[in-house]
Short mmCIF file of C-alpha atoms and ligand atoms in Angstrom, two decimals:
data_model
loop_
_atom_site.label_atom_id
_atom_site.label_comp_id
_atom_site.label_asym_id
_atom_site.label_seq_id
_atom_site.Cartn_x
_atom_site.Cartn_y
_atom_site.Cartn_z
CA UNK O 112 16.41 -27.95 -20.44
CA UNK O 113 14.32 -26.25 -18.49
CA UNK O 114 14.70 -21.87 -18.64
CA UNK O 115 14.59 -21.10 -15.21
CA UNK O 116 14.93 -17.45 -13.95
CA UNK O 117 15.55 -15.88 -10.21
CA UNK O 118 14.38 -13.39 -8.26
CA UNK O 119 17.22 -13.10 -5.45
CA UNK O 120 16.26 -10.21 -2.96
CA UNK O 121 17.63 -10.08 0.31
CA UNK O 122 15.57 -9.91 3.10
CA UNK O 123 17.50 -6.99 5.42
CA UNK O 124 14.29 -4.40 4.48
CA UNK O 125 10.70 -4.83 2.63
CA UNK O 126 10.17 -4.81 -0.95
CA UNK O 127 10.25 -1.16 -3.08
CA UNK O 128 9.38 -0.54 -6.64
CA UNK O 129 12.85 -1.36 -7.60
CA UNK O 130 13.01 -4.75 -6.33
CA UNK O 131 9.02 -5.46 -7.32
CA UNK O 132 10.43 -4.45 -11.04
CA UNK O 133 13.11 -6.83 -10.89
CA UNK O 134 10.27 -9.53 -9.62
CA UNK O 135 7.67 -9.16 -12.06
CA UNK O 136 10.38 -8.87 -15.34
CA UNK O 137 12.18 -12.20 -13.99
CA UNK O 138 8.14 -13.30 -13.73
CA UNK O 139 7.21 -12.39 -16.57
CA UNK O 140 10.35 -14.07 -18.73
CA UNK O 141 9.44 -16.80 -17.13
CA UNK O 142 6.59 -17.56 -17.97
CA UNK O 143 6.64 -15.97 -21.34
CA UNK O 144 8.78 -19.10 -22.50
CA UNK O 145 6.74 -22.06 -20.30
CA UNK O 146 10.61 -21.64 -17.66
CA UNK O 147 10.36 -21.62 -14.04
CA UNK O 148 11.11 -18.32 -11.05
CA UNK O 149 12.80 -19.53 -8.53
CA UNK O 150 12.30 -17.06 -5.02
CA UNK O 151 15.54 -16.82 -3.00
CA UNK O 152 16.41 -15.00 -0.53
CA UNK O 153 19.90 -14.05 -0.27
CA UNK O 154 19.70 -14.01 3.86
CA UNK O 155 24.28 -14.64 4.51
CA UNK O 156 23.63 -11.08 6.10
CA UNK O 157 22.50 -12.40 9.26
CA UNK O 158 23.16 -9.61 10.81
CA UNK O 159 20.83 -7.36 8.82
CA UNK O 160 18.61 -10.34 7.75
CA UNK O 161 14.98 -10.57 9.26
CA UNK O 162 12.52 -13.58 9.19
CA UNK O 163 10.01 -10.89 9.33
CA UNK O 164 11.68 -9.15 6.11
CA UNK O 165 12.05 -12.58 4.51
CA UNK O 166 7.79 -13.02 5.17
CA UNK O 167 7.18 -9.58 4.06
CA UNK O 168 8.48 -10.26 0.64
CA UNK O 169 6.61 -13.25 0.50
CA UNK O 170 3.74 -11.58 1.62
CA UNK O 171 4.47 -8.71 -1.04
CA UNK O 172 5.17 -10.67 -3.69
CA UNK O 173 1.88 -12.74 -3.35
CA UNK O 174 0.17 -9.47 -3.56
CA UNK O 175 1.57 -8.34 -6.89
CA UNK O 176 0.12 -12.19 -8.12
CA UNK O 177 3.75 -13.09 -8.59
CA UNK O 178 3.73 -17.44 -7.27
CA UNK O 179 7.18 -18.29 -7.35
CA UNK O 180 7.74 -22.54 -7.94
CA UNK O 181 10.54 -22.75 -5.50
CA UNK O 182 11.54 -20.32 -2.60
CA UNK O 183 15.53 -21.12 -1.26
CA UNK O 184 16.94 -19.84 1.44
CA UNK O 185 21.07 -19.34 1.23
CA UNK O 186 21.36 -19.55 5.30
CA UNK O 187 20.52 -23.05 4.82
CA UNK O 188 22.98 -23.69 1.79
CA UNK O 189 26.32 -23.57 4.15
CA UNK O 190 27.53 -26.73 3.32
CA UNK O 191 27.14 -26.23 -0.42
CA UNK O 192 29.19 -22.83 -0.15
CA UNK O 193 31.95 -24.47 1.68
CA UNK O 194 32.52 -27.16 -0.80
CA UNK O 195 32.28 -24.43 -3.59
CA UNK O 196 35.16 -22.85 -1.74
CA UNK O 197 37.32 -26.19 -1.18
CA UNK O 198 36.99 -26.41 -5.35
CA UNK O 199 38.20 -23.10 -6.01
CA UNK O 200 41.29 -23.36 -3.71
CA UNK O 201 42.16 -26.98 -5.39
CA UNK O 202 41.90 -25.31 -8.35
CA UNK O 203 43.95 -22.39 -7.46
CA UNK O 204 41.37 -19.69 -7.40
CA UNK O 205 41.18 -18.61 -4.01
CA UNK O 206 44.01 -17.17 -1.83
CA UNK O 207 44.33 -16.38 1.65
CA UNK O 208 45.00 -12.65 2.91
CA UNK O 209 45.75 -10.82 6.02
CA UNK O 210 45.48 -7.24 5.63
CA UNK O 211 42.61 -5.30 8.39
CA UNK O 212 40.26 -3.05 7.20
CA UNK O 213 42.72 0.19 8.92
CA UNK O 214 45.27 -1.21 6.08
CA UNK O 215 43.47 -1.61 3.13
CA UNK O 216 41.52 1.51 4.01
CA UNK O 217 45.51 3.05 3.81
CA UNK O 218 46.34 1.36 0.75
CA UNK O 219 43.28 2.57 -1.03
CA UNK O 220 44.37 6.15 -0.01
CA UNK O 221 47.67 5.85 -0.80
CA UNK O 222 46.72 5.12 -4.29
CA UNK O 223 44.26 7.72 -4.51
CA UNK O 224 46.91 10.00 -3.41
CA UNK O 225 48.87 9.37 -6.18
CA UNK O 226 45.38 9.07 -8.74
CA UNK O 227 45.92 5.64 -9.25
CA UNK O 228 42.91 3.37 -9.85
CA UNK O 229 41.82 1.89 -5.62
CA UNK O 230 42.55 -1.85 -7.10
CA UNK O 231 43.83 -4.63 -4.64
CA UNK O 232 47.85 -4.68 -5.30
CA UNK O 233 47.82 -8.72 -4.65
CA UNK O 234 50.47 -8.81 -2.10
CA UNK O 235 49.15 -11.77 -0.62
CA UNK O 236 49.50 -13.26 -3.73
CA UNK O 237 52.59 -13.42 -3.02
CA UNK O 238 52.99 -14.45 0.49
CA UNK O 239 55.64 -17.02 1.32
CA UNK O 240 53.90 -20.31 4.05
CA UNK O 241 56.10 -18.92 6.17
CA UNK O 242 55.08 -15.97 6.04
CA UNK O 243 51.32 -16.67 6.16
CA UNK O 244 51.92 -18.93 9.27
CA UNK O 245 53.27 -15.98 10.94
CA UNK O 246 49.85 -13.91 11.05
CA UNK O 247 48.21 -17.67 11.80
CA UNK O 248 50.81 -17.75 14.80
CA UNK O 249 49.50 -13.57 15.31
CA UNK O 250 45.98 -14.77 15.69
CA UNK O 251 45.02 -12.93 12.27
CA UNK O 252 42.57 -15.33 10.08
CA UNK O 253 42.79 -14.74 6.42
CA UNK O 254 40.17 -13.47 4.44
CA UNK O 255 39.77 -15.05 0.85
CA UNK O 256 40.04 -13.43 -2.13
CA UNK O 257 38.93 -14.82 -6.22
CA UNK O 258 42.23 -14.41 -8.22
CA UNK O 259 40.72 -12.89 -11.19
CA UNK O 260 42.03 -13.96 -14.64
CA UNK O 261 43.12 -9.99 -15.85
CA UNK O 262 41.25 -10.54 -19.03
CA UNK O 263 38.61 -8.73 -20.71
CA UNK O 264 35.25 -10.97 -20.01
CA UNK O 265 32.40 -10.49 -22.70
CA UNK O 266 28.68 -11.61 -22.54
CA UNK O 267 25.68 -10.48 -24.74
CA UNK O 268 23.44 -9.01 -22.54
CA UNK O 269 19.67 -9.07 -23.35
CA UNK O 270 19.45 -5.48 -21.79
CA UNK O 271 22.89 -3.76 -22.80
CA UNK O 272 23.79 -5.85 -25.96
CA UNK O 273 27.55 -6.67 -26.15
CA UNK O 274 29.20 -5.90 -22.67
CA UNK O 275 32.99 -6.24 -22.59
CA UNK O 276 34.34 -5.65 -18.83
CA UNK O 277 38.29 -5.43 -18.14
CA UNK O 278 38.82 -7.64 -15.05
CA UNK O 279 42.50 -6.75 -15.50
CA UNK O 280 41.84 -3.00 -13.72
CA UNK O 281 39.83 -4.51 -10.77
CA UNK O 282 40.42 -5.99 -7.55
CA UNK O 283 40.47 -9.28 -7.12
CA UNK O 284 36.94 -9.90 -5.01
CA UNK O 285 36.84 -11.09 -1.83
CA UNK O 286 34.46 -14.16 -1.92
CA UNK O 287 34.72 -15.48 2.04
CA UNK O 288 35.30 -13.10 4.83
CA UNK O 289 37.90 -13.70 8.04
CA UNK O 290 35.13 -15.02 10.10
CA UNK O 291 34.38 -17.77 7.28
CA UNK O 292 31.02 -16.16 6.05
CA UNK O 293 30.82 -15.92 2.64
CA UNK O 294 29.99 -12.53 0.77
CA UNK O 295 27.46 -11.91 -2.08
CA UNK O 296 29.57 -13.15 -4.96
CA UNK O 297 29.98 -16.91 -3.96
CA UNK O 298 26.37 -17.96 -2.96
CA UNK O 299 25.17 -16.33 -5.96
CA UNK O 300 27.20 -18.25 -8.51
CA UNK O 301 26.77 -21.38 -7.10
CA UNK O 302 22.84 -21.30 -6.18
CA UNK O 303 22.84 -20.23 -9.71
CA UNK O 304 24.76 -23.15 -10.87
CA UNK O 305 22.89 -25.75 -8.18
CA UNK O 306 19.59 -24.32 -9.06
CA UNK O 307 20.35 -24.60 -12.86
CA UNK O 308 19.19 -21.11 -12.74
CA UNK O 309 19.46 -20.41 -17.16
CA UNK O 310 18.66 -16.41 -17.16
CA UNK O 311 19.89 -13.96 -14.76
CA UNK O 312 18.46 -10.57 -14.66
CA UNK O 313 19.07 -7.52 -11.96
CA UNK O 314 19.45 -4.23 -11.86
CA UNK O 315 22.80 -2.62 -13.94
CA UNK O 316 24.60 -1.99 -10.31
CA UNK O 317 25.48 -5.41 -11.03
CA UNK O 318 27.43 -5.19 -14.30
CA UNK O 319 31.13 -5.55 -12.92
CA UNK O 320 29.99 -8.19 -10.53
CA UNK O 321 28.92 -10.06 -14.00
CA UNK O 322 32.34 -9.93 -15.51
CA UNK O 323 33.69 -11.67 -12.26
CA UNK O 324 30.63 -13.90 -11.69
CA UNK O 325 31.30 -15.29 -15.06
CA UNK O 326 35.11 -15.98 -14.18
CA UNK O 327 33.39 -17.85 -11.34
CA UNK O 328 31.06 -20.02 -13.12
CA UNK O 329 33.80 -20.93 -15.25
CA UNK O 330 36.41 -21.85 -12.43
CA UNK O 331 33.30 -23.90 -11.04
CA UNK O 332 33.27 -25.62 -14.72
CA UNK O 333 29.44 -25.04 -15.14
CA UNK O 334 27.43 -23.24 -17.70
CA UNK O 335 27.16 -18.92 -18.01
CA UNK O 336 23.62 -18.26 -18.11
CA UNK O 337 22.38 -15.75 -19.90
CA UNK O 338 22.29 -12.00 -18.30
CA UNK O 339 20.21 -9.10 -18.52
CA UNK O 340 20.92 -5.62 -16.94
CA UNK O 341 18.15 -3.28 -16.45
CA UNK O 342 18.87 -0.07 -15.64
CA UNK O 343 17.76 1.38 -12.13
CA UNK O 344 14.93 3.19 -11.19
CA UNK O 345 14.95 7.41 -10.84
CA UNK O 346 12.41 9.54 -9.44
CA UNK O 347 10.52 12.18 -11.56
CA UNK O 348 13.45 14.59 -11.14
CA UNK O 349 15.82 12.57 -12.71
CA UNK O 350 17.38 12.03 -9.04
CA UNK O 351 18.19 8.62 -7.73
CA UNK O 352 14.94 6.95 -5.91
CA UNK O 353 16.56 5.36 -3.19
CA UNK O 354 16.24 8.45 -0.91
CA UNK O 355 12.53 8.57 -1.50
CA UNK O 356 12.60 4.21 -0.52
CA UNK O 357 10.56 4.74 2.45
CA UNK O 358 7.94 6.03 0.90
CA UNK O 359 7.85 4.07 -1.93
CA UNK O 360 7.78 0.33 0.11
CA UNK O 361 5.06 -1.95 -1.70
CA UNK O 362 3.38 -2.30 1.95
CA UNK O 363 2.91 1.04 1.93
CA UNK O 364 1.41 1.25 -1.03
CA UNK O 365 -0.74 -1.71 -0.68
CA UNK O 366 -1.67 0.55 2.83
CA UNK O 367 -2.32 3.62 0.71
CA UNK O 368 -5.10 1.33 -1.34
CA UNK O 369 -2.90 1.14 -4.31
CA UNK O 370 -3.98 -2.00 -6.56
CA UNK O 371 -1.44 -4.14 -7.54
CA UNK O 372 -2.07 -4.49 -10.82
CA UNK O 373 -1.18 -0.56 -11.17
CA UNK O 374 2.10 -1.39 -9.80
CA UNK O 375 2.87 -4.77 -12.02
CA UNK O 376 1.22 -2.62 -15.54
CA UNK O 377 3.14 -0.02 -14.59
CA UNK O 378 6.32 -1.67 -13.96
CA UNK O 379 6.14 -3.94 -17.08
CA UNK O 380 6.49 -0.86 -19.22
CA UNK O 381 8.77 1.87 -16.96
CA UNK O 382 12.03 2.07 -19.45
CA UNK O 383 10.31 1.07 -23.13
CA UNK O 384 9.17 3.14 -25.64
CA UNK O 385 5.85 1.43 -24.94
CA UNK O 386 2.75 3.10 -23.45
CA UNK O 387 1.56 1.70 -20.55
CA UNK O 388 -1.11 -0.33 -20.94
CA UNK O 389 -4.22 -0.92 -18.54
CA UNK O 390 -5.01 -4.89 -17.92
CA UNK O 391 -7.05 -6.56 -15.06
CA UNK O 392 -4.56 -9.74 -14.39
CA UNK O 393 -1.05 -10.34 -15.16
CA UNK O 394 -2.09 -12.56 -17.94
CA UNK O 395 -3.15 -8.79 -20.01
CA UNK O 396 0.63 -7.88 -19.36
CA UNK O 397 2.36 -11.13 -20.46
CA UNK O 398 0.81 -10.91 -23.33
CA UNK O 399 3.03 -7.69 -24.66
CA UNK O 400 5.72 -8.24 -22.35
CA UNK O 401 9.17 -8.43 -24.40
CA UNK O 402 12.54 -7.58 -22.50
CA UNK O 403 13.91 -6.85 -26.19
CA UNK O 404 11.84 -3.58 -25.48
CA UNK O 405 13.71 -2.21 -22.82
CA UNK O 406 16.05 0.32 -23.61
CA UNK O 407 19.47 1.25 -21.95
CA UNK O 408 18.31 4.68 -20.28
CA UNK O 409 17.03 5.24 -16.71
CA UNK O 410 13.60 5.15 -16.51
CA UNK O 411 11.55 7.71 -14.15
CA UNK O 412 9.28 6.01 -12.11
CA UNK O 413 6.76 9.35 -11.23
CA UNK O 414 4.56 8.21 -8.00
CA UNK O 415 1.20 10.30 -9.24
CA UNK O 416 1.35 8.73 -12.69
CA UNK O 417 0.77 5.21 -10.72
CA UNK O 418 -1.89 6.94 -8.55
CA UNK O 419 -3.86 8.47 -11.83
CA UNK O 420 -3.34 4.60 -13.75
CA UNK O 421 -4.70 3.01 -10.37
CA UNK O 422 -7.68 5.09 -10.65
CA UNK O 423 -8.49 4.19 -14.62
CA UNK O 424 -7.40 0.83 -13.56
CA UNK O 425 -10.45 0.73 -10.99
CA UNK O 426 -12.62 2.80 -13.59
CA UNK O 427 -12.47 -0.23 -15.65
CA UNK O 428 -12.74 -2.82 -13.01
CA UNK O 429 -15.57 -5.70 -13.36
CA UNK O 430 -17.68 -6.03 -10.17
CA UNK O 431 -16.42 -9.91 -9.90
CA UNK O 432 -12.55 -8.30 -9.84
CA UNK O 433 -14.14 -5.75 -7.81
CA UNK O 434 -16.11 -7.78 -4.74
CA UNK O 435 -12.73 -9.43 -4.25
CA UNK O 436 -11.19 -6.40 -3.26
CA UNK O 437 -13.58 -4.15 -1.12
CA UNK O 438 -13.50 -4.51 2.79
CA UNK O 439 -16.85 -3.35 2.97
CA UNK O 440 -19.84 -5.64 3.99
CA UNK O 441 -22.84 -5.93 1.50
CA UNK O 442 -22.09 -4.41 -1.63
CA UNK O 443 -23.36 -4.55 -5.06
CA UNK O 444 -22.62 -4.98 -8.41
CA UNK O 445 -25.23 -2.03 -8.48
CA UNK O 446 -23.15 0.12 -6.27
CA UNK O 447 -19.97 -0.73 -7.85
CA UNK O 448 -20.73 0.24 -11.11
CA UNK O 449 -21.87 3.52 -9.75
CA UNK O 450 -18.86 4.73 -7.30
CA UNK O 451 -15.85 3.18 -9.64
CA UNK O 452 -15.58 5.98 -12.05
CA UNK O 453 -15.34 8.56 -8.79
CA UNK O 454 -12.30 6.50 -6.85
CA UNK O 455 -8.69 7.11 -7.08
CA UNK O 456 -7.95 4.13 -4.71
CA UNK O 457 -10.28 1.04 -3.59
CA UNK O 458 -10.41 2.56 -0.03
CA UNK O 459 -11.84 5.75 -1.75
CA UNK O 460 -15.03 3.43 -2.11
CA UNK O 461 -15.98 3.26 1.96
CA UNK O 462 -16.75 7.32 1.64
CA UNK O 463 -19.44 6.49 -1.17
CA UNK O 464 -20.38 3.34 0.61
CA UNK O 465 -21.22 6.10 4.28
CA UNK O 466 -23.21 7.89 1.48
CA UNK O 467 -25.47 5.37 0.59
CA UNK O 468 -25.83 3.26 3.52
CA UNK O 469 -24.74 5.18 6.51
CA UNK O 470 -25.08 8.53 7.98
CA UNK O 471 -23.79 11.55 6.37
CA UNK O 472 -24.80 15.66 6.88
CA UNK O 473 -26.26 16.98 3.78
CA UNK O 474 -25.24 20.38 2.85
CA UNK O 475 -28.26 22.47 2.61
CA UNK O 476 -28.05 26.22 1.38
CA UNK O 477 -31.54 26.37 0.38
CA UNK O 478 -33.96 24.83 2.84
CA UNK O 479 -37.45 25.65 0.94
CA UNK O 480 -36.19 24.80 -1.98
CA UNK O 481 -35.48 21.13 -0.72
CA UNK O 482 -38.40 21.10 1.05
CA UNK O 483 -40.89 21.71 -2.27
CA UNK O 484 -38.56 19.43 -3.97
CA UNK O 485 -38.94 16.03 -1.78
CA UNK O 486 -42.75 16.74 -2.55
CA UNK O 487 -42.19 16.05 -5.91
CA UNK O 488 -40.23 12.77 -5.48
CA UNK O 489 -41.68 9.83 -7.94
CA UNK O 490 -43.68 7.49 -5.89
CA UNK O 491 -43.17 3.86 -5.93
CA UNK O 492 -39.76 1.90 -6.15
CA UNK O 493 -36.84 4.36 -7.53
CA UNK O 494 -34.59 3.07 -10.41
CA UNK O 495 -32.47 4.44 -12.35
CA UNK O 496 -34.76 6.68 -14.55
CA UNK O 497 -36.54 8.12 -11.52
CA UNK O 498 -33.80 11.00 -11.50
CA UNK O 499 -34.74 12.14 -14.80
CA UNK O 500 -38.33 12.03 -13.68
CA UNK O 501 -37.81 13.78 -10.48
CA UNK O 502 -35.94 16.70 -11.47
CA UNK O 503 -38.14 17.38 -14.97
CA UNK O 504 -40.67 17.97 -12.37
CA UNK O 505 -38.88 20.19 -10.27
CA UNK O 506 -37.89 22.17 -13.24
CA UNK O 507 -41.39 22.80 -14.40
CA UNK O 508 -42.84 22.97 -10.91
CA UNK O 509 -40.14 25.30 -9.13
CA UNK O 510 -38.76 26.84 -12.15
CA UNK O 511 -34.90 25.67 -11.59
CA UNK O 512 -32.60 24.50 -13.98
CA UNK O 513 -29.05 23.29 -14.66
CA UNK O 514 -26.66 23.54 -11.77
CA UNK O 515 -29.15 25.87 -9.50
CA UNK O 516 -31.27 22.65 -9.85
CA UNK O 517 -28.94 19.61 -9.66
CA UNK O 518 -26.15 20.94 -7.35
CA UNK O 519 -28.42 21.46 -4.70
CA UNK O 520 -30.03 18.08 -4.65
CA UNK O 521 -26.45 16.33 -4.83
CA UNK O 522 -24.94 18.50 -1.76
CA UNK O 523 -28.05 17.83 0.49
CA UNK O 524 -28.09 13.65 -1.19
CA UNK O 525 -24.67 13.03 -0.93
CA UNK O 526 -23.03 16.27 0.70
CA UNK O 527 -20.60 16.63 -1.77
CA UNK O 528 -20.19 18.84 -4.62
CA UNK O 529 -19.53 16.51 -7.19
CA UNK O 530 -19.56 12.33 -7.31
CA UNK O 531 -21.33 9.05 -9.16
CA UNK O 532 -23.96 10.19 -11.31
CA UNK O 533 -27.12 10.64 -9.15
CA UNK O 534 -29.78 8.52 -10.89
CA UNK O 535 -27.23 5.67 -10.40
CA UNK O 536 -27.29 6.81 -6.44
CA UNK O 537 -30.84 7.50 -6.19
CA UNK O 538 -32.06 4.14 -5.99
CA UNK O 539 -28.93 2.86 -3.77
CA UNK O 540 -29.76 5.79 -0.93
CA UNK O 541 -33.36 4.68 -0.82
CA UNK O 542 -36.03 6.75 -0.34
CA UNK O 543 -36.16 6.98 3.32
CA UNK O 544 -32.19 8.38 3.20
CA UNK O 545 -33.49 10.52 0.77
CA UNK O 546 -36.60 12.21 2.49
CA UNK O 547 -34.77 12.89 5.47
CA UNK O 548 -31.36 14.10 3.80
CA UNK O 549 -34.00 16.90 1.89
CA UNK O 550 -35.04 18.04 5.51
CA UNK O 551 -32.11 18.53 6.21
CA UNK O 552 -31.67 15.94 8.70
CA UNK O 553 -27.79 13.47 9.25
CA UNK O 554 -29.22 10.60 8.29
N1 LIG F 870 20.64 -9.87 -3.30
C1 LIG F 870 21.19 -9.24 -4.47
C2 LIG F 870 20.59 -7.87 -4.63
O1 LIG F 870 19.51 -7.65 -4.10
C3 LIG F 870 20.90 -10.12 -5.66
C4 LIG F 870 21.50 -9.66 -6.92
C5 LIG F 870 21.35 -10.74 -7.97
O2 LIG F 870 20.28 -10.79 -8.59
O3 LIG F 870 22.25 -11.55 -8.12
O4 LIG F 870 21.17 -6.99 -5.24
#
């Protein structure tokens, strides 16, 4: 049999780092044992669910490298939902209740009021047909609830280890709402039974909905997959990250010039004891990927570490990854090799790119000085050694030396006070650039 693993966001916002994890660590088992990621999009929302959400995951996950072999869609699985419910009320599973929101809202408070646990009291259980054909005859329409076996349900989790979960002190779940729709629980367990889906892993908000997702399955008669819970995601504080969401969207990052291999390097190590390790393609990761290595505590995911690993990320990249990446028309392995040591992001490279092909103003404190230098600039074409050349013999001509002698020539070259070593940028700004830039001209 075929392992076959899920990613199963739902498509009522963009992706975040949270989700992205969830992505590349169902991705990543996958392919780690030859099994297959199925993409689906849990769109029964449709109130809150988006065709343009549903692209912009697509669009996101692509990004991160992350192909998926089969993308489903659970708006167009109706029919399989409603026979999954007809099968559960033959076999007794399901029953029909009539309570509003105002009175289970009451219920709930009335129980709090006297500190007992919120749980559903099953009257409905225990509705007479006469009874239940009097709200019919009120115009009420039942929602349906899962009648939970009140048993302790136990899997081995490949996150949490041995899990045992006491059904017997929670409600029984609703599964299909009063307007027919069905919520979360149902179209999970059965695409995950239709798709043969073998290993399901999500975030540990989903523990109790295990313990009564495996009471489904069985009631359905198929096979428990295997489950993994990985804990959520905090900010650097320790505080939850789903305030900071916005901010943290995968489009925005991929706006803010962020690489995605950052992200998925990152990500593939957030919550082991592992370092995280720099690699060019997702391959790099897979190879020391193990889930066995994540550990049961929240990780902190800390926004500036993944801006400082971008940048070593891009201080290592080749200039074949490279020319893939850069928006900018007609650069060279040449230039690449000198800017990508000075970038924090890929966009950082356009500044460097003005510098040696466009227009800047060069910072000149020091006019004469410039002036005797350009005098002294080798003749002929400039390569990399001409630097070393040039300012020897502006040391023993003008009498400069160290910073008093190199600082100048990089403000009025590049008009910045620091950069890509200059006898890499020499030859790349040309002499012309160069001659006018030591008169002090914008060129
Ligand atoms: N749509 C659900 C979520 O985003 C899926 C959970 C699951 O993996 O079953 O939380």
């Amino acid at each position: 049999m075929t392992a076959k693993f899920r990613f199963a966001p739902s498509p009522t916002g963009y992706l975040h780092v949270g989700n992205a994890r969830l992505a590349l660590i169902n991705w990543l088992c996958a392919k780690k044992i030859g099994g297959e990621f199925v993409l689906r999009l849990d769109d029964t929302d449709a109130e809150r669910s988006t065709e343009a959400y549903a692209l912009g995951i697509q669009e996101d996950m692509n990004w991160l490298g992350l192909k998926w072999d089969e993308l489903k869609k659970q708006s167009d699985r109706t029919a399989d939902y409603d026979a999954a419910f007809v099968k559960l009320k033959e076999a007794g599973r399901l029953y029909p209740c009539f309570e509003t929101g105002e009175e289970l809202d009451y219920k709930r408070k009335r129980q709090l009021a006297r500190k007992l646990p919120p749980v559903y009291d099953r009257t409905a259980l225990k509705l007479t047909d006469k009874e239940k054909a009097a709200f019919e005859a009120e115009g009420r329409k039942p929602h349906w609830r899962f009648r939970l076996d009140q048993e302790v349900v136990q899997w081995n989790d490949n996150v949490r280890g041995n899990v045992e979960v006491d059904c017997g002190s929670m409600s029984d779940p609703v599964l299909i709402r009063s307007d027919g729709r069905p919520l979360y629980h149902l179209p999970s367990v059965v695409d995950d039974v239709d798709f043969g889906i073998t290993h399901v892993i999500r975030g540990e908000d989903h523990v109790s909905n295990t313990a009564l997702h495996i009471q489904i399955f069985k009631a359905l008669g198929a096979a428990v997959p295997e489950f993994a819970h990985l804990p959520l995601l905090m900010g650097p504080d320790g505080g939850p990250l789903s305030k900071r969401e916005g901010s943290q969207s995968l489009r925005e990052m991929r706006e803010g010039g962020l690489d995605p291999m950052s992200i998925n390097c990152m990500l593939a190590r957030l919550g082991t004891s592992d370092n995280v390790e720099i690699h060019g393609d997702l391959s790099g990761v897979l190879e020391g990927f193990d889930i066995g290595r994540f550990s049961r505590a929240a990780a902190k995911f800390d926004p500036t570490e993944l801006k400082n690993l971008n940048a070593k990320i891009l201080h290592e990249m080749s200039w074949d990854t490279a020319k893939e990446k850069l928006d900018l028309e007609g650069t060279s392995e040449e230039f690449w090799l000198a800017i990508r040591g000075n970038i924090q992001t890929i966009d950082d490279a356009a500044a460097w790119w003005t510098v040696v092909t466009g227009s800047i103003s060069p910072i000149v404190e020091d006019a004469e000085f410039l002036k005797n230098a350009a005098k002294l600039l080798p003749e002929g074409d400039l390569d990399d050694g001409s630097w070393k050349i040039w300012t020897t013999a502006v040391k023993e001509e003008l009498g400069v030396k160290g910073k008093a002698l190199f600082m100048p020539l990089r403000q009025a070259l590049t008009a910045q006070g620091h950069g890509p070593e200059m006898n890499k940028m020499l030859p790349l700004i040309g002499r012309e650039k160069i001659l006018a830039r030591l008169s002090g001209e914008t060129a």
